[in-house]
Coordinates of C-alpha atoms in Angstrom, one line a residue:
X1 CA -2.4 -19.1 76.7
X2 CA 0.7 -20.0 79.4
X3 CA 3.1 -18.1 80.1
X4 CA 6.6 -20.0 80.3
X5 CA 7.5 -18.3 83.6
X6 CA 11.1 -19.9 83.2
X7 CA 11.6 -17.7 80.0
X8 CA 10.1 -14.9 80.7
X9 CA 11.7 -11.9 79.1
X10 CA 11.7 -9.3 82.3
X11 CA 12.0 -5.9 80.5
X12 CA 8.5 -7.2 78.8
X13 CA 7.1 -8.3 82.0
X14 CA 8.0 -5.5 83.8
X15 CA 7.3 -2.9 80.8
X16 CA 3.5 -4.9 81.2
X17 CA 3.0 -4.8 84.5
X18 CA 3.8 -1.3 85.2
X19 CA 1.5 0.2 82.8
X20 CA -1.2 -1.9 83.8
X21 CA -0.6 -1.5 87.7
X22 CA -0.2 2.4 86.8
X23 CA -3.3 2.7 84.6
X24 CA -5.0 -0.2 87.8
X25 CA -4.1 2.6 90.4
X26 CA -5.8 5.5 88.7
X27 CA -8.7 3.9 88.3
X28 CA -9.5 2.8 91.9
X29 CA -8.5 6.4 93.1
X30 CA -11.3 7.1 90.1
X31 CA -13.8 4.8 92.1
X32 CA -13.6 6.6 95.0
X33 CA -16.2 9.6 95.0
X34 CA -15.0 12.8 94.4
X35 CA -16.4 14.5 97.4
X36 CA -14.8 12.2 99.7
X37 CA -11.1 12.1 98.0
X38 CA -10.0 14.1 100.6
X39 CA -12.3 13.1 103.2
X40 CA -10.4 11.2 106.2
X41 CA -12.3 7.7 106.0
X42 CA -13.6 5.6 108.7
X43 CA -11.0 4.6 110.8
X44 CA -11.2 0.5 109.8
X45 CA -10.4 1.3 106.3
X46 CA -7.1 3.7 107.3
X47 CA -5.9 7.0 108.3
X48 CA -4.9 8.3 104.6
X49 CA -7.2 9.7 102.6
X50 CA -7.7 8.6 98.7
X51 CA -5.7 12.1 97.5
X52 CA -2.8 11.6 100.3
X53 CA -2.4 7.7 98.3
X54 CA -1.9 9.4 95.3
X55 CA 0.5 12.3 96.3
X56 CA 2.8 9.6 98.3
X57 CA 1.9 7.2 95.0
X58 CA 3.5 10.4 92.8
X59 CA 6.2 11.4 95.4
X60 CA 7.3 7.8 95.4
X61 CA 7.7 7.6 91.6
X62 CA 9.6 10.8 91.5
X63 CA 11.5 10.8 94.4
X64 CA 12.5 6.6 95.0
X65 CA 11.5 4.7 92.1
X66 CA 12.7 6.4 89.0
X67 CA 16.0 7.6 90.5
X68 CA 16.9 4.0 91.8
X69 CA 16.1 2.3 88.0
X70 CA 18.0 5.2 86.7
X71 CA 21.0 4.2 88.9
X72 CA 21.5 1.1 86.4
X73 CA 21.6 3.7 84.0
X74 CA 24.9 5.1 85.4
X75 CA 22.5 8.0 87.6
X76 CA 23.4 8.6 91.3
X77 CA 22.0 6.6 94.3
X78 CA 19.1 9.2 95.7
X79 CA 19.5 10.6 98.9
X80 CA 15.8 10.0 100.5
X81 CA 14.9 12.0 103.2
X82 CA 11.9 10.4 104.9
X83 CA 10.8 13.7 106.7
X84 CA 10.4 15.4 103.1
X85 CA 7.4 13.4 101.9
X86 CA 5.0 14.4 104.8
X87 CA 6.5 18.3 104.7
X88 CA 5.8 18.8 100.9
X89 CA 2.1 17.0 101.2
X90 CA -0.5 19.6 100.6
X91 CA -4.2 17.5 100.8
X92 CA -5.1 20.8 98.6
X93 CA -3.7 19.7 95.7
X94 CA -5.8 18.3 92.4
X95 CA -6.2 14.8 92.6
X96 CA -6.3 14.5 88.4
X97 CA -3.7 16.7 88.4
X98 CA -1.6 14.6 90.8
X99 CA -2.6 11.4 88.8
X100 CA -1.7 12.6 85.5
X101 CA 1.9 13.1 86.7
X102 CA 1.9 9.8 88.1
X103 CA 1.2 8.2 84.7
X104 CA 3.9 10.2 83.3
X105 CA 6.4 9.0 85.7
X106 CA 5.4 5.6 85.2
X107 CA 5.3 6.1 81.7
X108 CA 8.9 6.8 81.9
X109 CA 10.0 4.1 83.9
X110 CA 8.0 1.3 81.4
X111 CA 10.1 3.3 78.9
X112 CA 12.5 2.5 81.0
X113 CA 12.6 -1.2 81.3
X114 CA 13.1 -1.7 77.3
X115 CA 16.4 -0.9 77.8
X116 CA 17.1 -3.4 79.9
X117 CA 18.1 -6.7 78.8
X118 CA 19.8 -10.0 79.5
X119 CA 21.8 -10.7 82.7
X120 CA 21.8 -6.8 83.8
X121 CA 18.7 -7.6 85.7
X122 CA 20.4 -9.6 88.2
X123 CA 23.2 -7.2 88.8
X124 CA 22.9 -5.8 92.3
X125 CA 23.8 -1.8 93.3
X126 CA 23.6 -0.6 96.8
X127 CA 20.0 0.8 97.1
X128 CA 19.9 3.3 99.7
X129 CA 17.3 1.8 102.8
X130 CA 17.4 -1.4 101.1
X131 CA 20.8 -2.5 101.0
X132 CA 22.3 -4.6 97.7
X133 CA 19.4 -5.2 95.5
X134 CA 19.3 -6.6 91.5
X135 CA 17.1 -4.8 89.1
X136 CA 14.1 -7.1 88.8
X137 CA 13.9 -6.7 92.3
X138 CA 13.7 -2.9 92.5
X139 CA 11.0 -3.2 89.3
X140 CA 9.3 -5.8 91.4
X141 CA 9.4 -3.5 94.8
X142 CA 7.9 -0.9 92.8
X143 CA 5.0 -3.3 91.3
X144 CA 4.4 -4.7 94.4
X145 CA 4.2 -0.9 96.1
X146 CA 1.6 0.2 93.5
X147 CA -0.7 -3.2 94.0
X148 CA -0.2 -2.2 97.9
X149 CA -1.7 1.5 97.0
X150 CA -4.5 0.0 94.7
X151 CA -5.6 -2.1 97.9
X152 CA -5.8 0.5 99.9
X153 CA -7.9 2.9 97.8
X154 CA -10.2 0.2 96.8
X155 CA -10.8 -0.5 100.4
X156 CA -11.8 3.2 100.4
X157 CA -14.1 2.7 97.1
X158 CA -15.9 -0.5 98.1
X159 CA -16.4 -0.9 101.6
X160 CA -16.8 3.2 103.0
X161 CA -20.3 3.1 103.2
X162 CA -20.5 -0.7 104.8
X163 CA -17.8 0.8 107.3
X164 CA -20.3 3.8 108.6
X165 CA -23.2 0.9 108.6
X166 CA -20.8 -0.9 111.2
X167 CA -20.0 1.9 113.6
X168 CA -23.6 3.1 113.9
X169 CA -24.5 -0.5 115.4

């Protein structure tokens, strides 16, 4: 079936595509061993580990991304402090634990998007760091933020143990 991209109703698309990219993220971090979640991996592959993905994935939800949709629901523009992130990051924490309140949060933003509808999703706001920016392209940041995180811990997943192969050579 096509999809009549010059029709397409948004707050569907959106509502789609963020519970799939949410649901897509937690399971690569669930292909990723459990013994090596919180293991640094080999440097060709990045410096963050599979857990510290998840806890920027989850502080990212809370902290940017639902505050800025809720701004088109009459909430304030968050104040983001970039320091903040990297001082509240504890690699201790439990990465289920970390990934269940990620899919809450994204929950509530797909909840989010039905109420959405017609011409508000080209209405720019200020968006603090990013300037004036419409809806569909906040909701389309965030999509494209969460396929960025799913690459990066299925880099982790599929290619750690070809990476050790490579630096023993």
């Amino acid at each position: 079936m096509a999809i009549d991209f010059a029709n397409l109703n948004p707050s569907q698309w959106f509502q789609e595509q963020l519970r799939a990219s949410g649901y897509g993220f937690i399971w690569a971090v669930r292909q990723v061993p459990v013994e090596r979640q919180n293991e640094l991996p080999p440097q060709q592959l990045g410096e963050w580990t599979a857990s510290r993905h998840v806890f920027h994935l989850l502080y990212h939800e809370e902290n940017i991304a639902l505050p800025r949709i809720k701004q088109w629901l009459g909430g304030e523009s968050p104040l983001v402090d970039r320091n903040a992130e990297e001082m509240t990051w504890n690699s201790a924490e439990n990465v289920e634990s970390m990934l269940e309140k990620f899919l809450n949060l994204r929950l509530e933003q797909v909840k989010l998007a039905s109420q959405f509808t017609g011409e508000i999703w080209n209405q720019s706001k200020d968006v603090q760091g990013w300037g004036s920016m419409s809806l569909h392209w906040v909701f389309s940041k965030n999509y494209q933020h969460t396929a960025e995180h799913i690459h990066d811990v299925l880099r982790l997943a599929l290619f750690w143990d070809r990476s050790l192969k490579q630096t023993k050579v």
